Amino acid sequence: MSVELVEVVRSGFRECVHRGSLIVLDPRGEVLISLGEVHTPIYPRSSNKPLQATALLRNGFVPRTTAELAIATASHEGESEHVELVEDLLDEYGFDETDLLCPADLPGNELARAEVLASGRPPRTVYMNCSGKHAAMLAACAGSDWDPRTYLDPAHPLQQAVVDTVLDLAGDFEDTELGIDGCGLPIVPLPLFNLASAYSRLVTAAPDTPERAVADALRAHPFLISGTGKDDVRLMTAVPGLMCKAGADGIHAGALPDGTAFAFKIDDGHERARLPLTAALLHRLGVDWSEELATLASQPVLGGGKRVGTVRAIPGVF
């Protein structure tokens, strides 16, 4: 059963509560904190992307730069730097935007979206937040001589390789059927325990391995994997060495350099619970309580344009 993790306090009154489940593992893989349903499979959504990117490196994707590898893991905001990287990656492997099988979308970033709308331009597949991953999957198909036209198919050899890699990184758990993610790709359901285990493996892998390359790329380019003002760029900027990746519907997973790893799922999927919960959890794990981290751990509740309360991890929940 899930537990209360985050509360919203307005004018001293507890206005609402976000419930969920959370796991923290030490560098040896032993449980430090376990709250709620940590062994029940969930869809990690975009928190799966670092694991998928590892599979791509093992199967034909050869990025020229760490930025290209980072965009393969991104839930980007469609800002100009994101879009240019995706377009360059496609061009490098002989593809263009028409080869992407993700849905067309507008940029997630408010300013970038406003510029597109003001110019009368339509939604594009490169604006879609998963377009970097899709471009990298096309690159892997080219590198492995697989059909790029059917890479969404769960039976495609690339998707079979992704499943094998996710299971290799995450360890044993009760097998469940694949789902379909928001971008149209197959998604492997994982328990939170196994998701955290996989993140620990990425950051503690030996140098020059695909796992470590993915972890290092995320940490080197937090803006590329998220975007202006997003949770991951704010957290990795505040905590050097942290690798983390948000997923839709209240998912977050991450790991510190020593292999201490966490994963959680907010039951109602509300995004506002993620940032303060992760910041408070990092402090609980010994990260210095800097002014920046303390700010992230107490997100403002506004009334009349002024701060009148906070969104925070429930005191004593850990």
Coordinates of C-alpha atoms in Angstrom, one line a residue:
M1 CA 0.0 0.0 0.0
S2 CA 1.3 3.5 -0.9
V3 CA 2.1 6.1 1.7
E4 CA 1.8 9.8 2.1
L5 CA 5.0 11.4 0.7
V6 CA 4.4 15.0 -0.1
E7 CA 2.1 17.6 1.3
V8 CA 0.8 21.0 0.0
V9 CA 0.4 23.6 2.8
R10 CA -1.5 26.8 2.1
S11 CA -1.6 29.5 4.8
G12 CA -0.7 27.0 7.5
F13 CA -3.4 24.6 6.4
R14 CA -2.6 21.2 4.9
E15 CA -4.5 21.5 1.6
C16 CA -3.7 18.1 0.0
V17 CA -1.4 15.2 0.1
H18 CA 0.4 13.1 -2.6
R19 CA 0.8 9.4 -1.9
G20 CA 3.2 7.1 -3.6
S21 CA 6.0 4.5 -3.2
L22 CA 9.7 5.0 -2.8
I23 CA 12.9 2.9 -2.6
V24 CA 16.5 3.8 -1.7
L25 CA 19.4 1.4 -2.1
D26 CA 22.9 1.7 -0.7
P27 CA 25.9 1.1 -3.0
R28 CA 25.8 -2.7 -2.3
G29 CA 22.2 -2.9 -3.3
E30 CA 20.8 -3.2 0.2
V31 CA 17.6 -1.4 1.0
L32 CA 18.0 1.8 3.0
I33 CA 14.4 3.1 2.7
S34 CA 11.4 1.3 1.5
L35 CA 7.9 2.9 1.4
G36 CA 4.9 1.5 -0.3
E37 CA 4.8 -0.9 -3.2
V38 CA 8.4 -1.1 -4.3
H39 CA 8.2 -4.6 -5.8
T40 CA 5.1 -4.1 -7.9
P41 CA 5.9 -3.4 -11.6
I42 CA 5.1 0.1 -12.9
Y43 CA 5.8 1.8 -16.2
P44 CA 8.9 3.9 -15.6
R45 CA 8.0 6.1 -18.6
S46 CA 10.9 8.3 -19.5
S47 CA 13.0 7.1 -16.6
N48 CA 13.5 4.1 -18.8
K49 CA 15.4 6.2 -21.3
P50 CA 19.0 5.8 -19.9
L51 CA 18.4 2.0 -20.0
Q52 CA 17.1 2.2 -23.5
A53 CA 20.1 4.4 -24.5
T54 CA 22.5 1.7 -23.1
A55 CA 20.8 -0.8 -25.4
L56 CA 21.4 1.5 -28.4
L57 CA 25.1 1.8 -27.6
R58 CA 25.3 -2.0 -27.4
N59 CA 23.6 -2.3 -30.8
G60 CA 24.9 0.0 -33.5
F61 CA 24.5 3.6 -32.2
V62 CA 27.8 5.4 -32.3
P63 CA 27.3 9.0 -31.2
R64 CA 30.0 11.5 -32.2
T65 CA 29.7 13.5 -29.0
T66 CA 28.4 13.1 -25.4
A67 CA 25.8 15.7 -26.4
E68 CA 24.4 13.3 -29.0
L69 CA 24.2 10.5 -26.5
A70 CA 22.5 12.8 -24.0
I71 CA 19.8 13.8 -26.5
A72 CA 19.1 10.1 -27.0
T73 CA 18.1 10.0 -23.3
A74 CA 16.2 13.2 -23.3
S75 CA 12.7 14.3 -22.4
H76 CA 13.6 17.6 -24.0
E77 CA 11.5 20.8 -24.3
G78 CA 11.8 21.4 -28.0
E79 CA 14.2 24.4 -27.5
S80 CA 16.5 25.3 -30.4
E81 CA 19.5 23.4 -29.0
H82 CA 17.5 20.3 -28.6
V83 CA 15.9 20.4 -32.1
E84 CA 19.3 21.1 -33.8
L85 CA 20.9 18.1 -32.1
V86 CA 18.1 15.8 -33.2
E87 CA 18.2 17.1 -36.8
D88 CA 22.0 16.7 -36.9
L89 CA 21.8 13.2 -35.5
L90 CA 19.2 12.2 -38.1
D91 CA 21.3 13.8 -40.9
E92 CA 24.5 12.0 -39.8
Y93 CA 22.9 8.6 -40.3
G94 CA 21.1 9.5 -43.6
F95 CA 17.6 10.1 -42.1
D96 CA 15.4 13.1 -41.9
E97 CA 12.4 14.1 -39.8
T98 CA 10.0 12.1 -41.9
D99 CA 11.6 8.9 -40.7
L100 CA 10.7 9.6 -37.1
L101 CA 7.7 7.6 -35.9
C102 CA 7.0 9.6 -32.8
P103 CA 3.9 11.9 -32.8
A104 CA 4.2 15.5 -34.0
D105 CA 4.0 18.0 -31.2
L106 CA 4.7 21.6 -30.2
P107 CA 7.7 22.4 -28.1
G108 CA 7.2 21.9 -24.3
N109 CA 9.1 25.1 -23.5
E110 CA 6.6 28.0 -23.2
L111 CA 8.8 30.5 -25.1
A112 CA 9.7 28.0 -27.8
R113 CA 6.1 27.0 -28.2
A114 CA 5.0 30.7 -28.4
E115 CA 7.6 31.3 -31.2
V116 CA 6.3 28.4 -33.2
L117 CA 2.7 29.5 -32.8
A118 CA 3.4 33.1 -33.6
S119 CA 5.1 32.2 -36.8
G120 CA 2.2 30.0 -37.9
R121 CA 4.4 26.9 -38.0
P122 CA 2.7 23.5 -37.4
P123 CA 3.7 20.8 -34.9
R124 CA 6.7 18.7 -35.8
T125 CA 8.0 15.3 -34.8
V126 CA 11.4 16.9 -33.9
Y127 CA 9.6 19.0 -31.3
M128 CA 8.2 15.9 -29.5
N129 CA 10.1 15.4 -26.3
C130 CA 11.2 11.8 -27.2
S131 CA 12.5 12.7 -30.7
G132 CA 16.1 12.3 -29.6
K133 CA 15.5 8.7 -28.5
H134 CA 13.7 8.0 -31.7
A135 CA 16.5 9.5 -33.8
A136 CA 19.1 7.4 -31.9
M137 CA 17.0 4.3 -32.5
L138 CA 17.1 5.0 -36.2
A139 CA 20.9 5.4 -35.9
A140 CA 21.1 2.0 -34.2
C141 CA 19.0 0.4 -37.0
A142 CA 21.5 1.9 -39.5
G143 CA 24.5 0.6 -37.5
S144 CA 23.0 -2.9 -37.1
D145 CA 21.5 -3.1 -40.6
W146 CA 18.0 -3.4 -39.3
D147 CA 14.8 -2.1 -41.0
P148 CA 14.3 1.5 -39.8
R149 CA 10.7 1.6 -41.0
T150 CA 9.4 -0.8 -38.3
Y151 CA 11.5 0.1 -35.3
L152 CA 8.3 0.7 -33.2
D153 CA 7.3 -3.0 -33.5
P154 CA 7.9 -4.9 -30.2
A155 CA 9.1 -7.8 -32.4
H156 CA 11.8 -5.7 -34.1
P157 CA 15.3 -6.8 -33.2
L158 CA 16.1 -3.4 -31.8
Q159 CA 13.1 -3.6 -29.4
Q160 CA 14.1 -7.1 -28.4
A161 CA 17.6 -5.9 -27.7
V162 CA 16.1 -3.1 -25.6
V163 CA 14.1 -5.6 -23.5
D164 CA 17.2 -7.8 -23.0
T165 CA 19.3 -4.8 -21.9
V166 CA 16.7 -3.5 -19.5
L167 CA 16.3 -6.9 -17.9
D168 CA 20.1 -7.3 -17.7
L169 CA 20.5 -4.0 -16.0
A170 CA 17.5 -4.2 -13.7
G171 CA 17.8 -7.8 -12.5
D172 CA 15.2 -10.4 -11.8
F173 CA 11.6 -9.7 -11.2
E174 CA 8.2 -11.1 -12.1
D175 CA 7.9 -10.9 -15.9
T176 CA 5.0 -8.8 -17.2
E177 CA 3.9 -7.8 -20.7
L178 CA 5.2 -4.8 -22.5
G179 CA 3.1 -1.6 -22.7
I180 CA 3.2 1.2 -25.2
D181 CA 4.6 4.5 -24.1
G182 CA 3.3 8.0 -25.0
C183 CA 5.7 8.2 -27.9
G184 CA 4.6 4.9 -29.4
L185 CA 7.5 2.8 -28.3
P186 CA 7.3 -0.4 -26.3
I187 CA 8.0 0.1 -22.6
V188 CA 9.2 -2.5 -20.1
P189 CA 7.4 -2.4 -16.7
L190 CA 9.8 -2.5 -13.8
P191 CA 9.3 -2.5 -10.0
L192 CA 10.9 0.5 -8.3
F193 CA 13.4 -1.7 -6.6
N194 CA 14.7 -2.9 -10.0
L195 CA 14.7 0.6 -11.5
A196 CA 16.9 1.9 -8.7
S197 CA 19.2 -1.1 -9.1
A198 CA 19.6 -0.3 -12.8
Y199 CA 20.5 3.3 -12.1
S200 CA 23.1 2.2 -9.6
R201 CA 24.7 -0.1 -12.2
L202 CA 24.9 2.8 -14.6
V203 CA 26.8 5.2 -12.4
T204 CA 29.2 2.5 -10.9
A205 CA 30.0 0.8 -14.2
A206 CA 33.6 0.8 -15.4
P207 CA 34.8 3.6 -17.6
D208 CA 34.5 3.0 -21.3
T209 CA 31.4 0.9 -20.9
P210 CA 28.0 1.7 -22.5
E211 CA 26.5 2.0 -19.0
R212 CA 29.0 4.5 -17.7
A213 CA 28.9 6.5 -21.0
V214 CA 25.2 7.0 -20.6
A215 CA 25.5 8.0 -16.9
D216 CA 28.3 10.5 -17.8
A217 CA 26.4 12.0 -20.7
L218 CA 23.4 12.7 -18.5
R219 CA 25.6 14.3 -15.9
A220 CA 27.5 16.4 -18.4
H221 CA 24.4 17.7 -20.2
P222 CA 21.5 18.1 -17.8
F223 CA 20.0 20.9 -19.9
L224 CA 19.9 18.7 -23.0
I225 CA 18.1 15.8 -21.3
S226 CA 15.4 18.2 -19.9
G227 CA 15.3 21.9 -20.6
T228 CA 15.0 25.4 -19.1
G229 CA 13.6 25.3 -15.6
K230 CA 12.9 21.5 -15.6
D231 CA 13.4 19.3 -12.6
D232 CA 16.4 17.3 -13.8
V233 CA 18.5 20.3 -14.8
R234 CA 17.8 22.0 -11.6
L235 CA 18.6 19.0 -9.4
M236 CA 21.8 18.0 -11.3
T237 CA 23.0 21.6 -11.2
A238 CA 22.4 21.8 -7.5
V239 CA 24.0 18.4 -6.8
P240 CA 27.2 17.8 -8.9
G241 CA 27.6 14.1 -9.6
L242 CA 23.9 13.2 -9.4
M243 CA 22.4 11.4 -12.3
C244 CA 18.6 11.5 -12.4
K245 CA 15.8 11.2 -15.0
A246 CA 12.2 12.1 -14.6
G247 CA 9.3 10.1 -16.1
A248 CA 5.8 11.1 -16.8
D249 CA 3.0 10.6 -14.3
G250 CA 5.1 11.1 -11.2
I251 CA 8.2 8.9 -11.8
H252 CA 11.7 9.8 -10.8
A253 CA 14.9 7.8 -10.5
G254 CA 18.5 8.7 -9.8
A255 CA 21.8 7.7 -8.4
L256 CA 24.7 9.4 -6.6
P257 CA 28.3 8.7 -7.7
D258 CA 28.9 6.0 -5.0
G259 CA 25.9 4.0 -6.3
T260 CA 23.3 5.0 -3.8
A261 CA 20.1 5.0 -5.9
F262 CA 16.5 5.9 -5.6
A263 CA 13.2 5.5 -7.5
F264 CA 9.7 6.6 -6.7
K265 CA 6.2 6.8 -8.2
I266 CA 3.6 9.4 -7.2
D267 CA 0.2 7.7 -7.3
D268 CA -1.8 10.6 -8.8
G269 CA 1.0 11.4 -11.3
H270 CA 1.2 15.0 -10.3
E271 CA 4.5 16.5 -11.4
R272 CA 4.7 19.1 -8.6
A273 CA 5.6 16.4 -6.0
R274 CA 8.8 15.3 -7.8
L275 CA 11.2 18.2 -7.2
P276 CA 10.6 18.8 -3.4
L277 CA 10.6 15.0 -2.7
T278 CA 13.8 14.4 -4.6
A279 CA 15.6 17.4 -3.0
A280 CA 14.5 16.3 0.5
L281 CA 15.5 12.7 -0.1
L282 CA 19.0 13.8 -1.3
H283 CA 19.5 15.8 1.9
R284 CA 18.4 12.7 3.9
L285 CA 21.1 10.7 2.0
G286 CA 23.8 13.1 3.2
V287 CA 24.0 15.7 0.4
D288 CA 24.9 19.1 1.7
W289 CA 21.9 21.3 2.6
S290 CA 22.9 24.1 0.3
E291 CA 20.7 27.1 -0.2
E292 CA 19.9 25.9 -3.7
L293 CA 18.8 22.4 -2.5
A294 CA 16.8 23.8 0.3
T295 CA 15.0 26.1 -2.2
L296 CA 14.2 23.1 -4.4
A297 CA 12.8 21.1 -1.4
S298 CA 10.2 23.8 -0.6
Q299 CA 8.3 24.8 -3.7
P300 CA 6.1 27.8 -3.4
V301 CA 2.3 27.8 -3.1
L302 CA 1.0 31.2 -4.4
G303 CA -2.0 33.3 -3.4
G304 CA -2.6 36.6 -5.1
G305 CA 0.8 36.3 -6.7
K306 CA 2.6 36.0 -3.4
R307 CA 4.0 33.0 -1.6
V308 CA 1.5 31.7 1.0
G309 CA 2.7 28.1 1.5
T310 CA 4.8 25.3 0.3
V311 CA 4.9 21.9 -1.4
R312 CA 7.3 19.7 0.5
A313 CA 8.1 16.2 1.5
I314 CA 6.1 15.3 4.6
P315 CA 8.4 15.9 7.6
G316 CA 9.8 12.7 9.0
V317 CA 8.5 10.6 6.1
F318 CA 12.0 9.1 5.5

